[in-house]
XYZ file of C-alpha atoms in Angstrom:
765
model
C -30.010 21.895 24.002
C -32.529 24.732 23.745
C -32.598 25.020 19.846
C -31.374 21.619 19.120
C -28.049 21.163 17.214
C -26.491 24.395 15.977
C -25.819 23.047 12.575
C -24.720 25.182 9.698
C -26.155 22.861 7.033
C -29.596 22.644 8.447
C -31.565 24.984 10.609
C -34.176 23.793 13.192
C -36.113 26.774 14.438
C -38.475 25.819 17.215
C -38.774 28.080 20.180
C -37.567 26.321 23.463
C -37.456 27.579 26.947
C -34.217 26.247 28.172
C -30.517 26.994 27.890
C -30.447 31.093 27.372
C -26.972 30.844 26.085
C -27.707 28.568 23.053
C -30.771 31.047 22.553
C -28.658 33.963 22.334
C -26.366 32.319 19.888
C -29.263 31.358 17.736
C -30.845 34.952 17.965
C -27.461 36.229 16.629
C -27.212 33.943 13.637
C -30.823 33.186 12.749
C -31.564 36.307 10.816
C -28.418 35.823 8.622
C -29.190 32.141 8.034
C -32.641 32.993 7.064
C -31.796 35.516 4.638
C -29.037 33.910 2.966
C -30.049 30.307 2.993
C -33.855 29.986 3.437
C -34.958 30.626 -0.271
C -38.523 30.152 0.801
C -38.171 32.911 3.306
C -36.653 35.248 0.801
C -39.501 34.642 -1.578
C -42.144 35.120 1.193
C -40.378 38.542 1.740
C -40.403 39.254 -1.941
C -44.085 38.491 -2.250
C -44.895 40.644 0.701
C -43.111 43.670 -0.653
C -43.731 43.250 -4.267
C -47.145 43.199 -5.871
C -45.638 41.171 -8.867
C -42.506 39.261 -7.617
C -41.633 38.233 -11.078
C -41.014 41.814 -12.457
C -37.360 42.279 -13.167
C -36.778 45.703 -11.861
C -38.683 45.203 -8.611
C -36.822 41.639 -8.097
C -33.379 43.296 -8.719
C -34.055 46.196 -6.278
C -35.395 43.868 -3.765
C -32.040 41.549 -4.055
C -30.184 44.838 -3.768
C -31.741 45.454 -0.344
C -31.237 42.030 0.635
C -27.325 42.317 -0.196
C -26.763 45.396 1.555
C -28.719 43.963 4.585
C -26.757 40.846 4.666
C -23.548 43.044 4.598
C -24.885 45.038 7.767
C -25.869 41.872 9.391
C -22.484 40.161 8.949
C -20.642 42.926 10.105
C -22.594 43.436 13.232
C -22.066 39.664 13.995
C -18.341 39.684 13.397
C -17.983 42.886 15.528
C -19.654 40.663 18.582
C -18.972 37.128 17.934
C -15.745 35.235 17.933
C -15.927 32.815 15.056
C -14.194 30.094 16.932
C -17.148 30.026 19.442
C -19.211 28.372 16.700
C -19.044 24.519 16.355
C -17.974 24.849 12.688
C -15.037 26.993 13.679
C -16.267 29.785 11.434
C -14.224 28.727 8.556
C -15.960 25.970 6.533
C -19.569 26.781 7.220
C -21.714 28.313 4.488
C -23.252 30.563 7.034
C -20.043 32.159 8.058
C -18.381 32.867 4.765
C -19.291 35.227 2.028
C -18.244 35.338 -1.534
C -19.400 36.924 -4.747
C -18.809 34.862 -7.734
C -17.907 36.922 -10.672
C -20.635 35.546 -13.008
C -23.375 35.368 -10.352
C -25.705 37.806 -8.651
C -26.170 35.512 -5.712
C -24.278 36.532 -2.785
C -22.581 33.930 -0.294
C -20.457 34.355 2.648
C -16.844 34.887 2.763
C -14.966 36.604 5.693
C -12.048 37.370 3.615
C -13.567 38.697 0.527
C -16.753 40.688 1.891
C -15.482 44.213 2.184
C -13.429 44.134 -1.265
C -16.208 42.592 -3.228
C -18.767 45.015 -1.992
C -16.562 47.948 -2.780
C -15.809 46.688 -6.185
C -19.663 46.172 -6.797
C -20.485 49.687 -5.460
C -18.022 51.367 -7.849
C -19.939 50.171 -10.888
C -21.125 52.998 -13.271
C -24.862 52.481 -11.929
C -23.618 53.012 -8.435
C -25.059 56.473 -8.084
C -28.496 55.518 -9.241
C -28.398 52.310 -7.137
C -27.671 54.451 -4.100
C -30.597 56.632 -4.814
C -32.969 53.798 -5.322
C -31.439 52.126 -2.132
C -32.115 55.377 -0.032
C -35.825 55.437 -1.425
C -36.211 51.832 -0.560
C -35.024 52.346 3.078
C -37.358 55.172 3.418
C -40.132 53.076 2.315
C -39.161 50.291 4.451
C -39.743 52.609 7.547
C -43.413 52.672 6.545
C -43.632 49.005 7.313
C -42.875 49.451 10.887
C -46.369 50.389 12.237
C -47.565 47.303 10.521
C -45.646 44.992 12.456
C -46.430 46.914 15.712
C -50.146 46.088 14.981
C -49.063 42.471 14.105
C -47.491 42.330 17.555
C -50.720 43.083 19.001
C -52.384 40.459 17.160
C -49.803 37.921 18.323
C -50.300 38.831 21.926
C -53.771 37.534 21.713
C -53.432 34.991 19.083
C -50.337 32.487 19.132
C -48.965 32.644 15.616
C -45.893 31.739 14.247
C -43.474 33.453 16.519
C -40.406 32.674 14.364
C -41.841 34.547 11.263
C -42.664 37.666 13.472
C -39.377 37.499 15.178
C -37.522 37.517 11.947
C -39.544 40.313 10.484
C -39.073 42.550 13.432
C -35.403 41.694 13.355
C -34.969 42.758 9.829
C -36.901 45.945 9.942
C -35.552 46.919 13.396
C -32.205 47.227 11.490
C -33.487 49.831 9.342
C -35.794 52.003 11.623
C -34.377 54.215 14.211
C -36.932 57.102 14.679
C -40.269 55.266 15.541
C -41.374 53.853 18.873
C -40.505 50.090 17.451
C -37.241 50.254 19.590
C -39.390 50.244 22.870
C -41.851 47.346 21.464
C -38.860 45.222 20.630
C -36.967 45.546 23.726
C -40.048 45.093 25.846
C -41.592 41.999 24.150
C -38.735 40.434 22.577
C -35.743 40.844 24.930
C -33.098 39.552 22.411
C -29.644 40.484 22.285
C -29.687 40.639 18.734
C -32.668 42.913 18.338
C -31.660 45.249 21.041
C -28.166 45.298 19.248
C -29.843 46.326 16.018
C -31.936 48.963 17.609
C -29.710 50.394 20.060
C -26.781 50.773 17.679
C -28.698 52.015 14.829
C -25.711 51.572 12.412
C -27.534 51.166 9.126
C -30.124 53.991 9.751
C -27.272 56.372 10.656
C -25.403 55.324 7.608
C -28.495 55.846 5.361
C -29.125 59.121 6.994
C -25.516 60.219 6.513
C -25.613 59.282 2.811
C -28.833 61.163 2.303
C -27.362 64.352 4.022
C -23.933 63.854 1.905
C -25.874 63.827 -1.226
C -28.082 66.869 -0.435
C -25.187 68.872 1.020
C -23.229 67.995 -2.187
C -26.081 69.046 -4.289
C -26.647 72.312 -2.236
C -23.006 73.385 -2.689
C -23.080 72.442 -6.534
C -26.386 74.452 -6.781
C -24.968 77.317 -5.083
C -21.927 77.609 -7.255
C -24.022 77.215 -10.299
C -26.523 79.798 -9.549
C -23.919 82.393 -8.616
C -22.098 81.789 -11.692
C -25.051 82.026 -13.856
C -26.215 85.168 -12.175
C -22.729 86.779 -12.335
C -22.289 85.849 -15.787
C -25.688 87.377 -16.856
C -25.234 90.489 -14.926
C -21.642 91.232 -16.064
C -22.961 91.092 -19.703
C -25.706 93.488 -19.313
C -25.555 96.880 -21.084
C -24.411 99.887 -19.272
C -27.858 101.274 -19.035
C -28.765 98.300 -16.758
C -26.302 99.697 -14.307
C -27.654 103.119 -14.440
C -31.176 101.978 -13.267
C -30.151 99.143 -10.785
C -27.938 99.888 -7.906
C -24.879 98.135 -7.192
C -25.919 97.110 -3.520
C -29.190 95.601 -5.133
C -26.889 93.493 -7.360
C -24.715 92.600 -4.558
C -27.522 91.655 -2.268
C -28.903 89.223 -5.124
C -25.555 87.748 -5.472
C -25.029 86.863 -1.866
C -28.348 86.844 0.252
C -30.854 85.731 -2.362
C -28.786 82.979 -3.827
C -27.959 81.765 -0.344
C -31.583 81.733 0.553
C -32.420 79.887 -2.669
C -29.734 77.227 -2.614
C -29.700 76.360 1.198
C -33.573 76.462 1.471
C -34.390 74.672 -1.474
C -31.702 72.059 -1.144
C -32.159 71.367 2.610
C -36.028 71.474 2.297
C -36.009 69.050 -0.656
C -34.117 66.512 1.500
C -37.051 66.652 4.021
C -39.739 66.985 1.395
C -38.498 63.856 -0.629
C -38.005 61.757 2.488
C -41.517 62.610 3.821
C -43.183 62.392 0.388
C -41.944 58.899 -0.092
C -42.641 57.761 3.371
C -46.112 59.362 3.169
C -46.872 57.508 0.002
C -45.932 54.288 1.587
C -47.729 54.964 4.773
C -50.975 55.584 2.601
C -50.591 52.368 0.886
C -50.346 50.452 4.094
C -53.303 52.537 5.454
C -55.368 51.468 2.470
C -54.206 47.691 3.171
C -55.421 47.930 6.808
C -58.659 49.750 6.321
C -59.892 51.487 2.971
C -62.822 52.988 4.823
C -60.645 54.846 7.576
C -58.001 55.721 4.667
C -60.901 57.540 2.842
C -61.968 59.266 5.949
C -58.299 60.309 6.466
C -57.928 61.577 2.819
C -61.076 63.954 3.021
C -58.798 66.404 4.876
C -56.215 66.603 2.117
C -58.147 68.903 -0.237
C -58.868 71.313 2.547
C -55.224 71.407 3.672
C -53.965 71.657 -0.052
C -56.411 74.761 -0.312
C -55.173 76.529 2.712
C -51.762 75.751 1.720
C -52.079 77.243 -1.848
C -53.652 80.670 -0.513
C -50.858 80.716 2.366
C -47.964 79.965 -0.135
C -49.050 82.530 -2.542
C -49.260 85.377 0.153
C -46.152 84.056 1.920
C -44.027 84.208 -1.349
C -45.183 87.769 -2.026
C -43.828 88.572 1.511
C -40.665 86.783 0.966
C -40.167 88.835 -2.158
C -40.688 92.049 -0.379
C -38.407 91.039 2.436
C -35.521 90.360 0.052
C -36.179 93.821 -1.700
C -35.965 95.566 1.528
C -32.693 93.546 2.508
C -31.422 94.615 -0.882
C -32.141 98.334 -0.124
C -30.447 98.023 3.230
C -27.474 96.295 1.653
C -27.369 99.240 -0.862
C -27.057 101.836 2.038
C -24.289 99.819 3.674
C -22.477 99.527 0.442
C -22.733 103.113 -0.372
C -21.547 104.182 3.138
C -18.768 101.812 3.270
C -17.484 102.671 -0.343
C -17.271 106.311 0.479
C -16.118 105.893 4.210
C -13.639 108.862 3.874
C -16.521 111.158 2.805
C -18.573 109.896 5.752
C -15.760 110.369 8.044
C -14.880 113.823 6.899
C -18.407 115.174 7.481
C -18.586 113.083 10.618
C -21.905 111.524 9.308
C -21.533 108.291 10.944
C -24.650 108.534 13.004
C -26.630 109.458 9.839
C -25.587 106.437 7.969
C -26.324 104.228 10.966
C -29.876 105.763 10.975
C -30.379 105.174 7.360
C -29.461 101.487 7.663
C -31.524 100.988 10.787
C -34.561 102.577 8.946
C -33.990 100.246 5.959
C -33.750 97.098 8.219
C -36.870 98.241 9.958
C -38.746 98.081 6.922
C -37.690 94.426 6.407
C -38.684 93.789 10.235
C -42.265 94.938 9.720
C -42.633 92.450 6.658
C -41.125 89.735 8.922
C -43.851 90.457 11.370
C -46.458 89.886 8.805
C -44.801 86.547 7.735
C -44.873 85.342 11.364
C -48.700 86.149 11.755
C -49.421 84.409 8.545
C -47.238 81.413 9.423
C -48.884 81.019 12.867
C -52.470 81.176 11.297
C -51.404 78.639 8.671
C -50.055 76.179 11.428
C -53.095 76.561 13.445
C -55.416 75.696 10.856
C -53.432 72.538 9.824
C -53.107 71.395 13.377
C -56.806 72.010 14.065
C -57.633 69.809 11.005
C -55.354 67.195 11.930
C -56.771 67.092 15.619
C -60.292 66.737 14.096
C -59.339 64.103 11.804
C -57.755 62.178 14.653
C -61.034 62.386 16.701
C -62.917 61.266 13.501
C -60.814 58.272 12.845
C -60.743 57.167 16.564
C -64.697 57.398 16.565
C -65.149 55.571 13.342
C -62.528 52.953 13.896
C -63.903 52.152 17.455
C -67.195 51.400 15.410
C -65.603 49.303 12.978
C -63.879 47.300 15.776
C -67.086 46.623 17.792
C -68.842 45.572 14.553
C -65.987 43.124 13.923
C -65.070 44.849 10.564
C -61.668 45.811 11.725
C -59.345 44.054 14.393
C -57.973 45.866 17.436
C -54.492 45.209 16.140
C -55.202 46.852 12.806
C -56.798 49.797 14.374
C -53.613 50.393 16.516
C -51.503 50.157 13.406
C -53.687 52.395 11.421
C -53.736 55.075 14.266
C -49.891 54.921 14.446
C -49.822 55.283 10.771
C -52.126 58.213 10.854
C -49.889 59.740 13.519
C -46.849 59.342 11.249
C -48.686 60.685 8.268
C -49.479 63.742 10.599
C -45.964 64.250 11.195
C -44.936 63.931 7.559
C -47.584 66.549 6.500
C -46.371 68.835 9.339
C -42.835 68.582 7.902
C -43.965 69.166 4.481
C -45.734 72.244 5.703
C -42.421 73.553 7.202
C -40.794 72.631 4.132
C -43.501 74.367 1.892
C -42.839 77.667 4.015
C -39.296 77.467 3.199
C -39.740 76.710 -0.355
C -42.141 79.721 -0.662
C -39.368 81.849 1.092
C -36.975 80.643 -1.632
C -39.371 81.353 -4.397
C -39.631 84.898 -3.252
C -35.925 85.069 -3.089
C -35.415 83.588 -6.644
C -37.620 86.080 -8.434
C -35.147 88.846 -8.853
C -32.260 86.306 -9.322
C -34.090 84.603 -12.336
C -35.214 87.870 -13.607
C -31.468 88.898 -13.906
C -30.447 85.512 -15.248
C -33.082 85.461 -17.794
C -32.813 89.052 -18.782
C -31.402 89.665 -22.363
C -28.859 92.781 -22.702
C -30.448 95.443 -24.768
C -27.000 96.251 -26.255
C -25.700 92.942 -27.376
C -21.864 92.527 -26.546
C -20.897 88.997 -28.052
C -21.337 87.304 -31.246
C -23.449 84.499 -29.605
C -25.799 87.342 -28.398
C -26.494 88.698 -32.043
C -29.393 87.730 -34.025
C -27.325 88.267 -37.166
C -24.016 86.721 -36.490
C -22.796 86.815 -39.945
C -22.711 90.453 -39.785
C -20.311 90.793 -36.890
C -16.953 92.009 -37.763
C -14.042 90.197 -35.717
C -10.477 89.653 -35.839
C -10.774 86.689 -38.347
C -12.452 89.108 -40.924
C -10.833 92.271 -40.482
C -7.089 92.427 -39.743
C -5.600 95.036 -37.401
C -3.662 96.977 -39.897
C -6.891 97.507 -41.918
C -8.549 99.343 -39.178
C -7.496 102.960 -40.060
C -9.376 104.745 -37.328
C -11.998 106.799 -39.533
C -14.766 107.701 -37.116
C -18.108 109.228 -38.258
C -21.243 110.305 -36.076
C -24.129 110.529 -38.562
C -27.247 112.284 -37.449
C -27.145 110.948 -33.903
C -29.822 111.435 -31.290
C -29.520 109.882 -27.991
C -31.054 109.769 -24.583
C -29.837 107.620 -21.516
C -32.094 104.804 -20.534
C -32.573 106.179 -17.117
C -33.785 109.560 -18.569
C -35.512 108.635 -21.831
C -37.347 111.678 -22.093
C -34.387 113.836 -22.125
C -32.393 113.919 -25.387
C -28.641 114.684 -24.403
C -27.459 114.475 -28.310
C -29.568 115.810 -31.016
C -28.882 115.176 -34.673
C -25.006 115.308 -34.011
C -22.880 114.815 -37.117
C -19.084 115.153 -37.224
C -16.068 113.149 -38.681
C -12.585 112.351 -37.171
C -10.118 111.426 -40.049
C -7.480 108.559 -39.480
C -4.504 109.937 -37.514
C -6.444 113.268 -36.640
C -6.480 114.689 -33.158
C -9.936 116.165 -32.406
C -10.961 117.955 -29.186
C -14.680 118.281 -27.881
C -15.312 121.277 -25.814
C -18.284 122.998 -24.310
C -20.209 123.497 -21.208
C -20.619 120.708 -18.625
C -23.669 118.652 -19.526
C -23.423 119.448 -23.252
C -23.049 115.847 -24.512
C -19.327 115.469 -24.965
C -18.901 112.361 -22.811
C -22.071 110.866 -24.277
C -20.181 110.796 -27.817
C -17.519 108.850 -26.109
C -20.003 106.374 -24.459
C -21.686 105.848 -27.869
C -18.387 105.149 -29.800
C -17.478 102.751 -26.972
C -20.782 101.055 -27.713
C -22.031 101.308 -24.038
C -25.403 102.618 -25.510
C -27.385 102.414 -28.692
C -28.369 105.836 -30.174
C -32.242 106.413 -30.779
C -31.503 107.576 -34.410
C -28.266 107.754 -36.547
C -25.198 105.935 -36.809
C -21.831 105.662 -35.262
C -19.272 104.234 -37.889
C -15.825 102.982 -37.533
C -14.166 102.489 -40.894
C -17.530 102.786 -42.651
C -18.903 100.084 -40.357
C -21.481 100.584 -37.462
C -19.722 100.016 -34.180
C -22.390 97.580 -33.204
C -21.444 95.119 -36.005
C -17.933 94.842 -34.524
C -17.508 91.799 -31.975
C -17.136 93.193 -28.478
C -13.757 92.113 -27.636
C -12.194 92.976 -31.106
C -13.576 96.511 -30.878
C -12.052 97.022 -27.601
C -8.748 96.055 -28.683
C -9.105 99.076 -31.298
C -10.295 101.606 -28.997
C -9.144 102.482 -25.578
C -10.337 104.885 -23.238
C -8.557 106.982 -20.354
C -10.947 108.687 -18.045
C -10.791 111.484 -15.644
C -10.818 109.082 -12.626
C -9.280 105.760 -13.650
C -10.301 102.761 -11.894
C -7.423 100.436 -10.724
C -8.174 97.157 -9.030
C -6.810 95.467 -5.761
C -4.233 93.673 -7.767
C -0.589 94.067 -8.627
C 0.475 97.125 -11.015
C 1.299 94.260 -13.703
C -2.102 92.804 -13.605
C -3.790 96.403 -13.776
C -1.681 97.401 -16.858
C -2.396 93.942 -18.624
C -6.098 94.020 -17.460
C -8.386 92.171 -19.939
C -5.493 90.548 -21.854
C -5.325 87.344 -19.857
C -2.286 85.414 -18.548
C -0.659 85.675 -21.967
C 0.729 89.162 -21.458
C 4.490 89.226 -20.759
C 6.366 91.375 -18.195
C 8.395 92.916 -21.162
C 5.099 94.029 -22.875
C 4.030 95.477 -19.490
C 7.305 97.442 -18.895
C 7.182 98.588 -22.623
C 3.744 100.108 -22.113
C 4.669 101.695 -18.675
C 7.829 103.465 -20.319
C 5.408 104.902 -23.052
C 3.126 106.238 -20.119
C 6.193 107.748 -18.235
C 5.374 105.187 -15.303
C 8.348 102.720 -15.494
C 10.597 104.895 -13.402
C 8.319 105.322 -10.397
C 7.283 101.662 -10.629
C 10.719 100.542 -10.306
C 11.372 102.741 -7.228
C 8.854 100.740 -5.407
C 9.882 97.857 -3.206
C 8.096 95.157 -5.035
C 8.094 96.961 -8.472
C 5.570 95.474 -10.806
C 4.036 93.121 -8.254
C 3.196 95.883 -5.879
C -0.511 95.849 -4.960
C -2.425 98.817 -6.165
C -4.877 98.603 -3.406
C -8.644 98.832 -3.679
C -9.519 101.321 -6.397
C -5.862 102.307 -6.429
C -5.651 104.025 -3.084
C -1.858 103.003 -2.632
C -1.038 105.373 -5.592
C -1.119 109.001 -6.030
C -3.469 110.471 -8.488
C -0.719 111.109 -11.192
C 0.565 107.639 -10.608
C -2.897 106.216 -11.223
C -3.513 108.112 -14.282
C -0.134 106.937 -15.745
C -1.052 103.346 -15.152
C -4.386 104.033 -16.844
C -2.543 105.379 -19.899
C -0.146 102.334 -19.962
C -3.219 100.129 -19.664
C -4.633 102.011 -22.646
C -1.362 101.766 -24.701
C -0.651 98.147 -24.051
C -3.419 97.214 -26.592
C -1.902 99.390 -29.322
C -5.112 101.007 -30.067
C -6.075 102.523 -33.321
C -8.473 104.917 -31.594
C -7.525 106.696 -28.296
C -10.138 108.451 -26.072
C -9.048 110.839 -23.510
C -12.130 112.022 -21.345
C -10.710 114.868 -19.011
C -7.527 112.675 -18.439
C -5.585 115.514 -16.762
C -8.351 117.814 -15.312
C -8.002 116.236 -11.644
C -4.282 116.475 -11.452
C -2.062 119.354 -10.129
C 0.307 121.429 -12.484
C 3.370 119.043 -11.972
C 1.348 115.770 -12.320
C -0.511 117.198 -15.485
C 2.784 118.150 -17.052
C 4.039 114.500 -16.718
C 0.892 112.972 -17.762
C 0.470 115.325 -20.808
C 4.106 114.391 -21.806
C 3.124 110.668 -21.896
C -0.080 111.368 -24.020
C 1.486 113.745 -26.403
C 4.387 111.301 -27.215
C 2.004 108.497 -27.979
C -0.590 110.090 -30.418
C 1.169 109.573 -33.642
C -0.699 107.254 -36.047
C -3.735 107.209 -33.863
C -7.110 108.825 -34.191
C -7.439 110.628 -31.044
C -10.587 112.438 -29.428
C -9.820 114.636 -26.350
C -12.392 115.920 -23.954
C -11.038 118.713 -21.827
C -11.678 122.129 -20.512
C -8.185 123.475 -19.996
C -6.830 125.535 -22.845
C -3.379 124.017 -22.619
C -4.882 120.713 -23.669
C -7.279 121.854 -26.197
C -5.431 124.509 -28.282
C -3.001 121.850 -29.770
C -5.749 119.808 -31.439
C -5.978 119.525 -35.158
C -9.553 120.283 -35.073
C -11.926 121.428 -32.281
C -15.595 120.734 -32.172
C -17.878 122.645 -29.911
C -20.951 121.037 -28.417
C -23.608 122.678 -26.374
C -26.748 121.474 -25.174
C -26.598 118.363 -27.365
C -25.944 120.087 -30.650
C -22.597 120.755 -32.700
C -22.471 124.621 -32.843
C -18.977 125.176 -34.051
C -16.102 123.423 -35.835
C -12.546 124.385 -36.810
C -9.064 124.993 -35.603
C -8.175 126.954 -32.573
C -7.238 130.079 -34.481
C -10.279 129.757 -36.808
C -12.597 129.449 -33.809
C -11.026 132.443 -32.095
C -11.513 134.591 -35.220
C -15.121 133.564 -35.405
C -15.451 135.045 -31.983
C -18.231 132.446 -31.104
C -18.900 130.241 -28.141
C -15.396 128.874 -28.231
C -13.921 132.292 -27.963
C -15.906 133.302 -24.939
C -14.929 129.974 -23.249
C -11.339 130.889 -23.890
C -11.862 134.400 -22.819
C -13.427 133.414 -19.634
C -10.684 130.826 -18.842
C -8.006 133.434 -19.548
C -9.498 136.096 -17.281
C -9.724 133.510 -14.465
C -6.036 132.558 -14.982
C -5.130 136.349 -15.088
C -7.006 136.910 -11.854
C -5.140 133.894 -10.199
C -1.691 135.175 -11.534
C -2.397 138.750 -10.433
C -3.393 137.612 -6.851
C -0.223 135.533 -6.742
C 1.782 138.546 -7.921
C 0.614 140.775 -5.264
C 1.011 138.208 -2.550
C 4.610 137.889 -3.689
C 5.028 141.671 -3.523
C 3.560 141.976 -0.131
C 6.226 139.222 0.980
C 8.882 141.648 -0.108
C 10.289 139.346 -2.784
C 10.608 142.128 -5.349
C 8.799 140.370 -8.184
C 8.695 142.999 -10.993
C 5.954 141.868 -13.158
C 3.200 144.431 -14.259
C -0.287 143.180 -14.372
C -0.589 144.604 -17.926
C 2.319 142.473 -19.197
C 0.545 139.488 -17.531
C -2.575 140.164 -19.394
C -0.666 140.546 -22.729
C 1.049 137.445 -22.128
C -1.916 135.255 -21.621
C -3.989 136.927 -24.642
C -1.176 136.318 -26.891
C -1.735 132.652 -26.637
C -5.254 133.233 -28.313
C -3.366 134.380 -31.487
C -1.211 131.172 -31.699
C -2.100 128.844 -34.473
C -2.729 125.290 -33.650
C 0.688 123.337 -33.953
C 0.738 119.855 -34.896
C 1.528 116.931 -32.546
C 2.625 114.714 -35.206
C-alpha cells in the first residue's frame, strides 16, 4: 500500500513509488488533512506569512484565509470524489465532515452543514470589510508564487522535504491563475489534485469576479452621485451663469465628462489597487531574496516617477482641452438639432455638418498630440525597464558566481522583477487613464463647487434669519406693493453696458401698470429683476417694503407668476404642465379650475386624452394660442398676488389674441399686474403707463394723460395708428378691386382710429 494505511485518525506521509491509485487518493485528501488537522503545519504557514504570528489582527486574517481555502478544497473534493470510496465511508471521519460550532472560531468538517454555516458567517455585519481584506490577501498571496518556483529549482538540486514543498505548491496553485506556475506544477508534480486546482481555477475566478463586481457597483454608484451633484449644482446657478455658459457645454459635462470620470477612475482604480498591493508584496519578497539586487531595481523608480510626473501634467492639460473641444462640438449639435426646422427651411444641413466636422477635427488634433506623448512615455519606461533587467542579470550572475546568491533565488528574483515590471506597466496605463479623468473632471468639479451669485434657497444665504418664508409671512399679508428704487443694472454677460439707469417707480396693490417703450429699452429687465433672476448693481426692488432677495426662493415664486411671449411647455401631459412646480399634491380639480380661468378647459376636453394629452417637446403638439392659454393656467393655478405679462399676446393672430386677452382680463382683479406690450389694444386699458427708453423712465401717467403731453408715448401711439391705417386702407382697396362694394372712406377710417387716442382709460376692475 503506497502510502500505508489511509486512516482518518492519523496521517502517514512518506512518498512511495508504488500503487498509483492510492497516491491519487492521498493527493486529493492530503491538503485538506494538513490544513484542517495538522496544527504544526498551520503554525508553520502562519509563521511564514506573519512577521509576528501572535498579533491578533494578523492571526484572524490568516485564519479567515484558511477557512475560505478549506471551503474551496472541500467543495473541489466533493465534486470529484465519491465519499463511499473512502475506508471510513465519508460519514464518521473527522477529515470528511465540517461543522462550525456556535461558540468557536475553529472550523471542523461537516458535509451537511458546510454551505449553511459559511453563508451565515458571511452575512455578519463585518462581511463587507472581511471581503475586502480577503481580496487583498489573495492578491498578496499571488506574490508568493515566484518564491516557490525558485524553491522548486533548489529542490531539483537538493533533496529536501518533498512533502512540505508539495503542500505549499498545492495551496498556492489554488489561488494563482495568471503566472507560469501551472506549467511548473503540471510538469514536475504530475498530480491530479494539483492539475485540478490549476486547470479549473475556481477560486481565482471567484476572487476576480468578486473584485470586478465590487468595482462595477462602485462605478455605477459613483456615476449616479457625480451626475446628481453636478445637475443639482447647475440647476441652482443664477440666470447670469446660463447667459455665459452654453447649454451644449453643460450637457457635455453631464454626459461625456462624467462618463469619462466614473468609468475611467473606477476601472483603473481596480487595476491600480490590485497592482499596487501585488507590487508591494513582490518588493518585500525581492528584499527577502536579495537586498542588493532589490536596491539596484529600486534605483530606476525615481527616474520613472519623474518622467511620469512630467507626462501626467502635460497629458492632463491635453485631456482638459479635448473635453473642451468635445463640449464645443456637442454645443454645435445641440444647437442644430434644437432648431431643426430652421435648418431645414434654409436647407443648411451641409453647413451644420461642416461646423460639426470642424469642431470634431479640433478635438482630433489634440488627440494626435496625446498619442505622441503617450508613445514617448511608453518608450521611456520600456527603455528603463530593459536596461534594469540587463543590469540585474549581470549583477545577479556575479552574485551567483561569488556564492552570495543561489541560482534558485536568482531565478525567483528575475521572475519577480518581470512581474514587477508588468505591475509598473499596468500602473502606467492606469496613470494615463487617471490623467484623462483628471482633465475631464476639472470643469465638472468647477461647476459642482461653484456658488451661485444670486442665492436661491435659505440654506444658501449667509443670513438665514433675514429670509422671509411662508412660516413668517402669511399669504394674505402679501398685498402686492412693488417698488423700484434707484435701480441700476447690467447683465453679467455685458457688465459694461447698463440697461437700467437709476430707475424708480411704484406699483400699488391691485394696480395694472403697463411698461412701454422701444425694444431694448429695459422693460424686460425690470421683470427679470422682480423675478430675482439677477441682482441690481445699485438700488433696491421691494415687495411689500421688503427686498425681494430676502424672500425664500420658492415662497417668492408662489406669489409672483410670469407669462412670457413664448411660453415653454415640457414633453409631459397637459395636467403636469399646468401643475408644474407644485409637486404631486395638485389635484385634477385644481388643474381644471385653473384651465377654466384661462379659457383652456374647452379645447382640452375636446382632445382624445384630455388632460393626459402629451404636449410634446416644447409644446409642439399645441397651437400658439393653446400653448399661451396653458401658460396662463400654469400662472393662475398658484393664485399669485403679482402677475407679470411679458408680451403675452404679441406672437398670436387676432383671433387667438382675443381669446387670450379675455382669459387675462377676467383674472386681473385683486392682483398687482405689470404688462409689457407694444399693441395699443393691450396698453390703453392699463391704470398707469410707464414709458422706458434707453434704460430710463421718461414718462408716467394714464393713456389720456400721456397723449395730451404729446411726448414719446404719443409718438409711439401715432406711429402704430398710422401703420394700422395703412393696413386697413390697403385692405379696403383690395376689397373694392374684388368688386365687393365695401363703402368705407379712407377719411372715415382715419377718424375712427384717431378717435381711440381720445378715449380715457377704462378700469378693468
